[in-house]
Each structure stands twice: as C-alpha cells, then as structure tokens.
Coordinates of C-alpha atoms and ligand atoms in Angstrom, one line a residue:
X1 CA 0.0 0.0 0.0
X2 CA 1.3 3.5 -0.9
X3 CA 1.2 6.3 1.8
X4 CA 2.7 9.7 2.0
X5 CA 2.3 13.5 1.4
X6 CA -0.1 14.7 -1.5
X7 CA 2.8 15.5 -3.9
X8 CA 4.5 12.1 -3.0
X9 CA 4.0 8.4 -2.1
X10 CA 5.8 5.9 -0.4
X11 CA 6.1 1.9 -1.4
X12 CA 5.0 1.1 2.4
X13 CA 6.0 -2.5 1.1
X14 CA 9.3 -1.7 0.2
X15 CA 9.9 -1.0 3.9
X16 CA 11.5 -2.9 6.8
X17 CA 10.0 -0.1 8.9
X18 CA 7.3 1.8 8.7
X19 CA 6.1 5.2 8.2
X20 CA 3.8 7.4 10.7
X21 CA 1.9 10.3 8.9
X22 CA -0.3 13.0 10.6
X23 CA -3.6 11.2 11.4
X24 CA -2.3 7.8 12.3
X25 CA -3.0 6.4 15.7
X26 CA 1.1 6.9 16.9
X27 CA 1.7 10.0 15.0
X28 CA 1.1 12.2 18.3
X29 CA 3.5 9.6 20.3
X30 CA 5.9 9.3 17.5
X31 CA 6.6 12.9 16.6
X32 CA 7.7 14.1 20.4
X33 CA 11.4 14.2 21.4
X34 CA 13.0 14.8 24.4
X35 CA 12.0 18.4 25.1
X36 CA 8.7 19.0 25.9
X37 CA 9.0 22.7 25.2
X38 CA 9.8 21.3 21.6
X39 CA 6.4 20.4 19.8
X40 CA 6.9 20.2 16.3
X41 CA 4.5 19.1 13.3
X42 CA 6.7 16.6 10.8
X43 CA 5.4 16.0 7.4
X44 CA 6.1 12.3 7.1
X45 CA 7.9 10.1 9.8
X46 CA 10.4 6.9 8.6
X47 CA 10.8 4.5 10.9
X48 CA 13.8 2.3 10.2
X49 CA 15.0 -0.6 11.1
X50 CA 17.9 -0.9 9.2
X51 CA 20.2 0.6 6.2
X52 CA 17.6 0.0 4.1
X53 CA 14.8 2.0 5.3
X54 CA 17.3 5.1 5.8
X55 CA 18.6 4.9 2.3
X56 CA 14.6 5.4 1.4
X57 CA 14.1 8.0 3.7
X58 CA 16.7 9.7 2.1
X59 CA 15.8 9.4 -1.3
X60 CA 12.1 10.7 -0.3
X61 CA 13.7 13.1 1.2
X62 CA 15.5 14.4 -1.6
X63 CA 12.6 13.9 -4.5
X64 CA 9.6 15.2 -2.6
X65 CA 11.9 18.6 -1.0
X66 CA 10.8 18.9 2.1
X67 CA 13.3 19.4 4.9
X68 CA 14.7 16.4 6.8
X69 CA 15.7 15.9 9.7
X70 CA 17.5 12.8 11.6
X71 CA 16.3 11.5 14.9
X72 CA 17.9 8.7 17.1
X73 CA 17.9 9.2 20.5
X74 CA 15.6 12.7 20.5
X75 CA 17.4 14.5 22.6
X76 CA 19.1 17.4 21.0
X77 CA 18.5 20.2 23.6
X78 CA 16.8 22.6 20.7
X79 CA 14.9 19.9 19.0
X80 CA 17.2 19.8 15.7
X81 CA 16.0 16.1 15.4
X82 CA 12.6 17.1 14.1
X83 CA 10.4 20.0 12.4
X84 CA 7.4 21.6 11.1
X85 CA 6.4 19.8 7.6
X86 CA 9.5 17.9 7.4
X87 CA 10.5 13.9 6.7
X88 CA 11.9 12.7 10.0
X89 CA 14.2 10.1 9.8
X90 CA 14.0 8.1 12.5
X91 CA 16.6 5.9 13.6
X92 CA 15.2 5.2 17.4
X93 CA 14.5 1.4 16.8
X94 CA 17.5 0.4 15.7
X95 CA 18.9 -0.9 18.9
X96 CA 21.2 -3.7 17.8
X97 CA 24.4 -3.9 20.1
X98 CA 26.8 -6.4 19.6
X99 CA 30.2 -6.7 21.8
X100 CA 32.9 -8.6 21.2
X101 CA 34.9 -9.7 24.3
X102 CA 38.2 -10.5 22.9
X103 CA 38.5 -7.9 20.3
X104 CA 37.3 -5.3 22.7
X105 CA 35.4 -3.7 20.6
X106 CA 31.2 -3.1 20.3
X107 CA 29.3 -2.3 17.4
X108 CA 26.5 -0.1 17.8
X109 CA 23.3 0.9 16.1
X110 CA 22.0 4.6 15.7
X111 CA 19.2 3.9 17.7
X112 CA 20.6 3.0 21.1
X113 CA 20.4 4.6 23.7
X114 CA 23.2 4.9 26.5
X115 CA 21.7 2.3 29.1
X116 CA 21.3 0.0 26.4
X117 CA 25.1 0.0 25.5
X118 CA 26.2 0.5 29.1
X119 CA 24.3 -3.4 29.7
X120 CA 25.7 -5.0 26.8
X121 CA 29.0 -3.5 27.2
X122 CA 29.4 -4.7 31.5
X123 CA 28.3 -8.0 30.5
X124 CA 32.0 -8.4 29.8
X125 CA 33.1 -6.1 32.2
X126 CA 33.9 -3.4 29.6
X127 CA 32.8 -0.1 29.0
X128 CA 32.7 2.6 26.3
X129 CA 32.8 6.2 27.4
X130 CA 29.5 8.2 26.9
X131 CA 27.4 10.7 28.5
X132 CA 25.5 11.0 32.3
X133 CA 21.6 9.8 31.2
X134 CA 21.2 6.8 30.1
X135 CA 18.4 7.4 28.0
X136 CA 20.0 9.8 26.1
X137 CA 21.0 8.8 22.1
X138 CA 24.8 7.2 21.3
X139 CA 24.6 8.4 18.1
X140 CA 24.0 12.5 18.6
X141 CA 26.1 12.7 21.7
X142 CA 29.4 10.9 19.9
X143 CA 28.8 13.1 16.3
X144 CA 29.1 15.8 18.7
X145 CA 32.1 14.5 20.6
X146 CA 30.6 12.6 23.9
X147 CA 31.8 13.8 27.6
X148 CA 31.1 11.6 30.3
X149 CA 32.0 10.5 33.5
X150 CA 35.3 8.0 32.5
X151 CA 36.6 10.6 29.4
X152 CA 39.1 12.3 32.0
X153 CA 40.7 8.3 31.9
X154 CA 39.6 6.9 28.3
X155 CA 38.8 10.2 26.4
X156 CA 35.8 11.1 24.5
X157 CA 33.5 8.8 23.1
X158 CA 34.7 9.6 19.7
X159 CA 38.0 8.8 20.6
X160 CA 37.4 5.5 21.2
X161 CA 35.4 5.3 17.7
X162 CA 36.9 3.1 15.2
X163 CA 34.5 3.5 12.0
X164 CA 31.3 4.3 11.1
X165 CA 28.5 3.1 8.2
X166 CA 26.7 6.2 7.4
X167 CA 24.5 6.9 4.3
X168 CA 25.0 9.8 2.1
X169 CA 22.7 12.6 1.5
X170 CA 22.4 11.3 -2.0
X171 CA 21.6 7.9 -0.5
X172 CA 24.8 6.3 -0.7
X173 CA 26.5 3.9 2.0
X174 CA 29.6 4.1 2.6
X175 CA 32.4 3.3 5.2
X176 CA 34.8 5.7 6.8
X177 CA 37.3 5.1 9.4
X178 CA 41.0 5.6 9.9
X179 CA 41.6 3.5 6.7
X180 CA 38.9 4.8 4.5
X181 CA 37.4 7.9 4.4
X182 CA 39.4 9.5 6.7
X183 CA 38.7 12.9 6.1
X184 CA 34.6 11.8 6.6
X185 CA 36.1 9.8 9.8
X186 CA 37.8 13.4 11.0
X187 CA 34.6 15.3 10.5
X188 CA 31.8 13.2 12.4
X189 CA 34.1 13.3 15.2
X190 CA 32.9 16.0 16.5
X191 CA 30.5 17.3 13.6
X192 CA 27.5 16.2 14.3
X193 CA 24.9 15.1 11.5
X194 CA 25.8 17.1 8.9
X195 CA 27.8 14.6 6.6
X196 CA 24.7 12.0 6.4
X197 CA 23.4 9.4 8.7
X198 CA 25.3 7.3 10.7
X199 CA 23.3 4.1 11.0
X200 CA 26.2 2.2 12.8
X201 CA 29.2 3.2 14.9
X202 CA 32.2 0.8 15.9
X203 CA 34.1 1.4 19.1
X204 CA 37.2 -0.1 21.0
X205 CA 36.0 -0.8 24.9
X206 CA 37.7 -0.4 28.0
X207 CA 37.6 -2.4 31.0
X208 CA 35.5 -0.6 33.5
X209 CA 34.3 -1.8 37.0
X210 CA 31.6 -3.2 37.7
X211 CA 32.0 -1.4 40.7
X212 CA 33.3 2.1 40.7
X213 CA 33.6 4.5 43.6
X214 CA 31.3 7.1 42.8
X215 CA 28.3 9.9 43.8
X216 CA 27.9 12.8 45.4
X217 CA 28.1 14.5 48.3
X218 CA 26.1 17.3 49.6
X219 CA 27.1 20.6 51.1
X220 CA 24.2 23.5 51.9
X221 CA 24.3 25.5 49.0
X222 CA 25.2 29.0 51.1
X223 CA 28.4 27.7 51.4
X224 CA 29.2 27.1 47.9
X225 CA 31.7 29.7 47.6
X226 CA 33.6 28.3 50.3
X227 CA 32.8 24.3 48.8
X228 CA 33.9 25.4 45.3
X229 CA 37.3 27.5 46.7
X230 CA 38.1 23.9 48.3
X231 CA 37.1 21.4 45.5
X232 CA 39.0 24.0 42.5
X233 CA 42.1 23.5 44.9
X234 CA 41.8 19.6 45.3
X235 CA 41.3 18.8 42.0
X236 CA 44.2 21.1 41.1
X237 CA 45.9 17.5 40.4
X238 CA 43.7 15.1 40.5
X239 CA 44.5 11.9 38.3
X240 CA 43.1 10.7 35.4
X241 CA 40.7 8.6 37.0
X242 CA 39.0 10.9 39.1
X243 CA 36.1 13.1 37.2
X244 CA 34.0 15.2 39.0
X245 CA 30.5 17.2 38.7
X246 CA 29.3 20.0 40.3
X247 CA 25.3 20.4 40.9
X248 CA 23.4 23.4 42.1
X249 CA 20.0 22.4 43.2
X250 CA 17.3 21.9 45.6
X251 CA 17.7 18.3 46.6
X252 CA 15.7 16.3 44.7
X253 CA 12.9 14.1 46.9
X254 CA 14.8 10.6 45.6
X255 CA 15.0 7.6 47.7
X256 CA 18.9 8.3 48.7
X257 CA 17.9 12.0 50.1
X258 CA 16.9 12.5 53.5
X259 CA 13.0 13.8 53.6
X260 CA 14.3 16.5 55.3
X261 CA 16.5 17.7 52.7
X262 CA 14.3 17.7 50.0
X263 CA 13.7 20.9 48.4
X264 CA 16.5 22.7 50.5
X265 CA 19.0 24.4 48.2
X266 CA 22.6 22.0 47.8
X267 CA 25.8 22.3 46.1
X268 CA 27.1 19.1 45.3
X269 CA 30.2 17.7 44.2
X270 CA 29.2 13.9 42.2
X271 CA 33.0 12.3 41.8
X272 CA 33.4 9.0 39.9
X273 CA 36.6 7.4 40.3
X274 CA 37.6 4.9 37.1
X275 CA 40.3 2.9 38.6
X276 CA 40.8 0.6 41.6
X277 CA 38.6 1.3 44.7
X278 CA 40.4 1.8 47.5
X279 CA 42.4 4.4 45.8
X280 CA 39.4 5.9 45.0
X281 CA 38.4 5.9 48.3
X282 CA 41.3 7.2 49.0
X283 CA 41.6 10.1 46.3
X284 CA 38.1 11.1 46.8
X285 CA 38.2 11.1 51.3
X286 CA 39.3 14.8 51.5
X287 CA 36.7 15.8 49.8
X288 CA 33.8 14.1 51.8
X289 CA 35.7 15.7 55.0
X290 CA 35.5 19.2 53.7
X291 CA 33.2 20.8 56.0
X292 CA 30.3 19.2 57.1
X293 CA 28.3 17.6 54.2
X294 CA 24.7 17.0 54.8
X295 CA 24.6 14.1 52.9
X296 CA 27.5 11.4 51.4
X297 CA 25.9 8.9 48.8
X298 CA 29.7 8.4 47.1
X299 CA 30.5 4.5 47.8
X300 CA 31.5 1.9 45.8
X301 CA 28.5 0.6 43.6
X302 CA 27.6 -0.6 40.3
X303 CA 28.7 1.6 37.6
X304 CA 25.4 0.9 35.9
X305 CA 23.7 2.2 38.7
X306 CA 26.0 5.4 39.1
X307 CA 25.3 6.4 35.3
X308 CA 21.5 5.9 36.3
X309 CA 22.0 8.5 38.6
X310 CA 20.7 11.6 37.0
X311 CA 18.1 9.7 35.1
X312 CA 15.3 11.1 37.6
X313 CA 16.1 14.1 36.7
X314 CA 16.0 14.4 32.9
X315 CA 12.8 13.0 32.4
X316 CA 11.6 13.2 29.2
X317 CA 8.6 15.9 28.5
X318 CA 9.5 18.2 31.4
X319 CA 10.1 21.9 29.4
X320 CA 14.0 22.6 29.4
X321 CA 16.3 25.7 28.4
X322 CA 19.9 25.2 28.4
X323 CA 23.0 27.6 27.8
X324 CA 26.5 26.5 27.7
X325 CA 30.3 27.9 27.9
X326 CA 33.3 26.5 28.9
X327 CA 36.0 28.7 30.9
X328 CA 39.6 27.9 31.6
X329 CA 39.4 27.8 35.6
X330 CA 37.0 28.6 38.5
X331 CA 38.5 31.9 39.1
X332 CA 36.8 33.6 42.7
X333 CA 34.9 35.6 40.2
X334 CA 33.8 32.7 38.7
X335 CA 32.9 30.9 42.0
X336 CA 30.9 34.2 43.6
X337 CA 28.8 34.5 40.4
X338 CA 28.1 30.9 40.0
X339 CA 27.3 31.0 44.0
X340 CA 25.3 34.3 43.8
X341 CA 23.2 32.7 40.7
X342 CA 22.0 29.6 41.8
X343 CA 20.9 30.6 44.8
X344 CA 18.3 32.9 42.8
X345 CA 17.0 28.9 41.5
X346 CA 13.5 29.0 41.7
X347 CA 12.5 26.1 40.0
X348 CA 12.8 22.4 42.0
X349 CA 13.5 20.8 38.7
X350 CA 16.2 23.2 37.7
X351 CA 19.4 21.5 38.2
X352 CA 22.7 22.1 36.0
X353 CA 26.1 20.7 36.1
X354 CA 29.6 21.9 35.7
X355 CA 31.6 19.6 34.4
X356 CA 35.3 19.1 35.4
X357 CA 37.8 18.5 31.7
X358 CA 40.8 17.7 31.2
X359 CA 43.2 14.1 31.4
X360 CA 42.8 11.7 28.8
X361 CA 41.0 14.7 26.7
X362 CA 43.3 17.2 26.3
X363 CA 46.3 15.0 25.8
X364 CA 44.5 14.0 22.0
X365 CA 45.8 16.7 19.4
X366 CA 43.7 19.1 18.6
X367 CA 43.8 18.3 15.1
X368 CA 42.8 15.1 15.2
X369 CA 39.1 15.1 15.2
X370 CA 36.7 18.3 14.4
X371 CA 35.8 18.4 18.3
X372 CA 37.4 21.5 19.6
X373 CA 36.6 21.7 23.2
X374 CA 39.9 19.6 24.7
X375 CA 41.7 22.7 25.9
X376 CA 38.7 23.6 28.6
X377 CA 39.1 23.3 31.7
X378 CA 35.2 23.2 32.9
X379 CA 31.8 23.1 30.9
X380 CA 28.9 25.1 32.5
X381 CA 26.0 23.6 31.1
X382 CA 23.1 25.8 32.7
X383 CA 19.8 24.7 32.3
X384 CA 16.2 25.8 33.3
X385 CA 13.5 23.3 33.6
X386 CA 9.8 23.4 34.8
X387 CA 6.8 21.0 34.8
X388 CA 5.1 22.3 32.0
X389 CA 5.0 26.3 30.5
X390 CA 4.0 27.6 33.8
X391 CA 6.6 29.8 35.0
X392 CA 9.2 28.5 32.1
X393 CA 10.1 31.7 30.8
X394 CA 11.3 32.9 34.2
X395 CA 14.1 29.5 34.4
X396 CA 14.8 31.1 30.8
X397 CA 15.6 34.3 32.0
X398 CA 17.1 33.0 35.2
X399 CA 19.4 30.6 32.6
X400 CA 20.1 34.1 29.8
X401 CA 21.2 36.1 32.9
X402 CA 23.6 33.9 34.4
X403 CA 25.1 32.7 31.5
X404 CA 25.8 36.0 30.5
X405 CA 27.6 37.2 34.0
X406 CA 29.9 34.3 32.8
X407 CA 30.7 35.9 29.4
X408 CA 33.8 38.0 30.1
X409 CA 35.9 34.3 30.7
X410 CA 33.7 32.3 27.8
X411 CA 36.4 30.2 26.5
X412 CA 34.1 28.2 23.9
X413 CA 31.3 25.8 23.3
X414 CA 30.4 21.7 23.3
X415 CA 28.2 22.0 20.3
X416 CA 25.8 19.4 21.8
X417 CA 25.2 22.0 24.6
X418 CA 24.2 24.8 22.0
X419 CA 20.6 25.6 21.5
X420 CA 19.5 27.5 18.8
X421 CA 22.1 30.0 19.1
X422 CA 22.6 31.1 14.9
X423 CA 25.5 30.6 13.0
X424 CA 28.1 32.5 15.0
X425 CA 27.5 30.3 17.9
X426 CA 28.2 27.4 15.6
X427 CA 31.7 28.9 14.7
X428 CA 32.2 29.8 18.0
X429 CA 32.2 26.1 19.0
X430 CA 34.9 25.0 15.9
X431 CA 37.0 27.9 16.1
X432 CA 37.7 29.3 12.7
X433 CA 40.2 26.8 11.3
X434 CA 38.4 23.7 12.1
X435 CA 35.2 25.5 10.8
X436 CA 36.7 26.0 7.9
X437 CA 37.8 22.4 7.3
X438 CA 34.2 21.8 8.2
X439 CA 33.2 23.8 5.8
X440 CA 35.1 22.0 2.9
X441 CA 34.3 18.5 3.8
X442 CA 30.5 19.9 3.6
X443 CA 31.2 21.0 0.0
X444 CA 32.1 17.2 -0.3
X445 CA 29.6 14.9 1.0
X446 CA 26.9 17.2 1.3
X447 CA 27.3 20.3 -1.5
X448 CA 23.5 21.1 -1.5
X449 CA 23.2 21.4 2.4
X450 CA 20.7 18.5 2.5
X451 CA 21.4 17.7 6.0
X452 CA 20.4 21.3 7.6
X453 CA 18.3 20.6 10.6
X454 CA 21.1 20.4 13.0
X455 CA 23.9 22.5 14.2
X456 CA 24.4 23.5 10.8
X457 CA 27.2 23.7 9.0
X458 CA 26.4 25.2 5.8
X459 CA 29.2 24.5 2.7
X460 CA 29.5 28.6 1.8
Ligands
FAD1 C1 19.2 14.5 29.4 C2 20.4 14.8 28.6 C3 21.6 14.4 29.1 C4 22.8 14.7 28.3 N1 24.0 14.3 28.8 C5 25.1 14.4 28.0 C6 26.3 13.9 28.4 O1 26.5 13.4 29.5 N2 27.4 14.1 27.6 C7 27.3 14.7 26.4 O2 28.3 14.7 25.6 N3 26.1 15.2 25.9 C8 25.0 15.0 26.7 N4 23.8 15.5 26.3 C9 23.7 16.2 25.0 C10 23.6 15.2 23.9 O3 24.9 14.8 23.5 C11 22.9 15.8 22.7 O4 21.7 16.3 23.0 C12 22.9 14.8 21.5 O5 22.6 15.5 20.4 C13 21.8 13.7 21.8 O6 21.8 12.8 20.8 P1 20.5 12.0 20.5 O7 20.8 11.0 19.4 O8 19.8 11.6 21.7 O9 19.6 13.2 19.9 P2 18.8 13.5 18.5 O10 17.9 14.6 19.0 O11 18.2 12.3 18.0 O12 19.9 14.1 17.6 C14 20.7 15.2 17.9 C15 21.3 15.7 16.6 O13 22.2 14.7 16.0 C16 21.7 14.4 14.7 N5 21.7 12.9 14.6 C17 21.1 12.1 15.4 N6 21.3 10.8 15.0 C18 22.0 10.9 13.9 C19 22.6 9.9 13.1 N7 22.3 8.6 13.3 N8 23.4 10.3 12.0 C20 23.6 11.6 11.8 N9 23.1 12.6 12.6 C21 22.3 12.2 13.6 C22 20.3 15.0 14.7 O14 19.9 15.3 13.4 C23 20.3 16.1 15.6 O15 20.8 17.3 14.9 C24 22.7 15.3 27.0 C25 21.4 15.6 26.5 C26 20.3 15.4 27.3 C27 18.9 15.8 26.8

C-alpha cells in the first residue's frame, strides 16, 4: 500500500519499517522528542530498522523537498531532530548492540540509547565512554564528541570510535574510518549530523568496574563559595581517574535523600573514580571531609547504577532551556557569580552541572578530530526546567542572565550543549580553522546542504 504527502508516495512495502503520517494512531506519540517545550508538526515520519529504510528515507527526502531531519535518541536540547512539515528520519528502533569480548570492541546501532550499551557492554566487564543519562541517544552525543563520566581516563566517546557506516545525502552507503574515508572519519568526530546518517558506529572498549567509587556529596548550597574555593584546589591535580561534577539544586525528593532535605538548596560535588577502589576511596576522602556535608551517597557501587543517577532528573517531557560555555578555571569571580546565581534557583527541577575537563581529553591533538573543546578546563551547562509552561520563561531568564555574568571568561562551546544560538554560535564552537575544514568537507559529502536541521554547518 502507498502512503505519503499529496505531492509524493511511499512503497509502504518496500519497507522494513514503517512510516507514521499525521492522522495515524502513533503520529502524536511518535513525533515528540526529548523536550517538551519542543512540539513540532513533521510532514512524514520513517521509521527504520535498518540501512535500508534510511537509504529510502533519504531518497524521499531528496525527491519530494521537504526538509529532513534525523532522529535517534531525540534529545538534542533545541529539537534539531525534528520540524514543522519535514521527513523525519527516524533511527530510534535500531537498537542492535553487539560486543565482542576478545576484540574489545562493540558495534552499535543509531538507535541506542546509552543504558542500552552500558548493559551489553558490563556484561563483559567493559565499557565505552558516553554521557550522564542513560536514555540519552549514542549516536548524537558521539557526532558531537561525547563527555562523560570516565573521558578524563579513556577520552571522549569519539576517541574510542573506530569506523562508522553512514548513508550519504544522495543515499549512498559508505564506510569511513582511519583507513577509509578518513577525512569523513575526522569530520563526524565532532560534527554532528551534517555529513549524512550514521546508522552504525564501531568502538574499542575499555575495562571498567563493575563497581566504581562514585556519587555525590552534599554541602548546603550557602556555602558554595567556600565548597567550590576547596574542591578547585583539590582537583588542582587530580588523576586521570577521578572526574567530578558539580550540581546546584534543591535536593531532589529521591529515595537516597533524607525527607528533610528535600527541596532545601545543595551544592554538590558527584565524583566517579575509574580505577581501583580503595584508591578511590582514598583520592576522593578529602573531599567528603571538607566541611560538614549533609549528605554522602559516594561508595562503591555498580557503575550501571551510578550512570542511572541523573536519570530522575532528565525525564523526558518536562520543558527545558539550556545555555553552555566552557571557561579555563573557576577563578573567585567565577565561583561568587556561579554562587550568587544559583541561589536565585526558583525552579525544584532546575538543576545544571559543571563539568570538570581535562586528562585523557586534552592529551589528544587538537587536530585530530573536528571536536574542539579539549583545551577547557570546565563546561557550565546551565539549564532551566519546569513541569510544563508555567513559569518557564522565568528559568529562561534565570538561565540568559547567568550565562551571560559568565561571558567576560567564555572560552568556547560543546556543540551538543548549543541551542539554537545562529550561525556564530556554531563557529564559536569549531574555532575558525576547524570551521573552515568543516566547511570544505561539507562542500564534499553534502554540497547542497541537504542535511540542515542540526547544528548546521552550511558549505558557503
Ligand atoms: C538528558 C540529557 C543528558 C545529556 N547528557 C550528555 C552527556 O552526558 N554528555 C554529552 O556529551 N552530551 C550530553 N547531552 C547532549 C547530547 O549529547 C545531545 O543532546 C545529543 O545530540 C543527543 O543525541 P540524540 O541521538 O539523543 O539526539 P537527537 O535529537 O536524535 O539528535 C541530535 C542531533 O544529532 C543528529 N543525529 C542524530 N542521530 C544521527 C545519526 N544517526 N546520524 C547523523 N546525525 C544524527 C540529529 O539530526 C540532531 O541534529 C545530554 C542531553 C540530554 C537531553
């Protein structure tokens, strides 16, 4: 049976997949993302299952003109994985992980999501670096580069990437990796969707845990100025296999919080330690004896269940607003802004990490992939988040104003954390040189900009 826009049809039996049009009983289900301040209208929705199904996603794309956009995991911050009247390509049910043990080495499918590779991947005692919520996509957070909590001891999650399959925006599959393709290979590490659609990535593991010593520890967030003066100083030179997070917050109401904290305002400091666990313990002690924490939750424990740990508070359909920067240190400026700003939090939901770079990250040359971000020494990530649109606009405005009190020591930008900041911000995150390379590979693999609903790099 054929299905599709007026001006075009789709072969419905040609497909592995399926396709969800306006109307149908899942379009409503289908079409949402991440982002529930994101609610977009797309034409026509693909729903692969495999190379296949892409490839003819593509190819409607291209004859019926309509914008398209790629989705795997749905959780670009802005929404760039879906639009108005466009063909989504959706890659979310292609979840096919496969490790193998002696090779070290796991093949992954767009759709996967972090939990799902994290399982397959500790099965065998391995792991492959990624982000902090396991729900979120493997595929948009590596194109962009990939910070988690082990990249300060195994690097990025595109720098353990050995290849990728990835269909063209003329519909063609190809290959590229150190050996083939390599100048493809240097641009999807670290520039996002805008060479085609990766449907599969290949990566080298590491061995990892299962336990790790790891969460946070909770300090009243008053004293943050004094809690952030201490931890900038201990982690001064911390090893590798420490990597730390700080939270401003009120404390959410989860099982592992005290009733009576819930809701009070906390600074916390969430350490994971990727190595052995007394040393950990050791490593990390100075830190739970700094003043007098209200509440300890870092032990050793499952590393599956420490990269659950902000799950609860990423939900999906919650409305969110995030603005990002990375500065070279926590100067006392820094620290008596970032202090004086989150205590004006008036959201319970709103909750925003600063991440802690540097170690295995920086020590990769610049050069080698587009990334450009291993020279910072902390990502602020600030993001506003309410229930619904009730009172969203003030976490926005709460989330503009103290990410501009940051601006005189903006360094740069993880392109995964921009919104939709325009084309400067874009730049901004390559830095003109790499943008330019960027720029040039685009002319390449993707001359007539097919590939635009993302953080876009356009070929002129
Ligand atoms: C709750 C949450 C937690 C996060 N934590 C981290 C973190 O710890 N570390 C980190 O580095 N980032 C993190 N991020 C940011 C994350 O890396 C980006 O939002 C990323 O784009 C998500 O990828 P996705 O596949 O889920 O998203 P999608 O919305 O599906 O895609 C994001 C972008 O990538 C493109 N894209 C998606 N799939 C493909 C593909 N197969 N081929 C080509 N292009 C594709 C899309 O077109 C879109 O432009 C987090 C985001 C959220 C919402």
């Amino acid at each position: 049976m054929s299905v599709g826009t007026e001006s075009m049809q789709v072969d419905r039996t040609a497909l592995r997949g399926y396709v969800v049009e306006p109307g149908d009983p899942s379009y409503d289900t289908d079409r949402k993302i991440w982002n529930g301040s994101v609610y977009r209208h797309p034409a026509i929705i693909f729903r692969c299952l495999g190379v296949s199904d892409v490839i003819a996603g593509v190819k409607f794309g291209r004859a019926s003109g309509l914008p398209v956009a790629v989705r795997s995991g749905g959780h670009s911050f802005p929404g760039l994985s879906t639009a108005d009247g466009a063909v989504v390509i959706d890659l979310s049910l292609m979840k096919g992980v496969r490790v193998d043990p002696e090779r070290r080495t796991a093949r992954v499918q767009a759709g996967v999501l972090l939990g799902d590779l994290d399982r397959e991947t500790q099965a065998f005692g391995l792991a492959v670096p990624s982000g902090i919520v396991t729900h979120t996509g493997v595929a948009g957070l590596t194109l962009g580069g990939g910070i988690g909590w082990i990249m300060r001891k195994h690097g990025l999650s595109i720098d353990q990437l050995v290849s990728v399959d990835l269909v063209t925006a003329d519909g063609e599959f190809i290959q590229a990796g150190a050996d083939r393709n390599a100048d493809l290979f240097w641009g999807v590490r670290g520039g996002g969707g805008n060479f085609g659609i990766v449907t599969e990535f290949e990566f080298r593991c590491v061995p990892l845990g299962p336990q790790v010593m790891a969460g946070p520890v909770f300090w009243p967030m008053v004293q943050s100025p004094e809690v952030l003066r201490f931890y900038r100083d201990w982690i001064a030179d911390a090893p590798d296999e420490l990597m730390t997070i700080v939270i401003h917050r009120m404390a959410p109401p989860l099982p592992f919080v005290p009733a009576e904290l819930h809701g009070k305002p906390v600074v916390v400091v969430a350490s994971c330690w990727a190595g052995d666990l007394e040393d950990g313990e050791r490593v990390i002690r100075p830190l739970k004896k700094f003043g007098a924490p209200v509440l300890d939750a870092c032990v050793p424990k499952p590393y599956l269940a420490h990269q659950a740990m902000f799950d609860p508070s990423f939900p999906a359909g919650r409305w969110y607003y995030f603005k990002s920067c990375d500065v070279a240190e926590l100067s006392d400026e820094i620290i008596d802004i970032t202090a004086e700003h989150s205590l004006q939090i008036s959201s319970p939901l709103t909750t925003y990490p600063i991440w802690q770079m540097g170690g295995a990250v920086g020590r990769v040359g610049d050069d080698e992939t587009a990334f450009n971000g291993r020279s910072a020494g902390f990502t602020y990530n600030i993001g506003g988040c309410t229930e619904s649109s009730a009172g969203f606009d003030e976490q926005r405005e709460w989330v503009r104003d103290f990410w501009s009190a940051l601006q005189p020591w903006h360094e740069g930008v993880y392109v995964n954390f921009l919104g939709n900041e325009g084309a400067e911000r874009i730049q901004q995150s390559y830095g003109p040189k790499k943008y330019e390379r960027l720029q040039s590979l685009k002319r390449k693999y993707d001359p007539d900009n097919f590939f635009r609903i993302n953080q876009n790099i356009p070929p002129n």
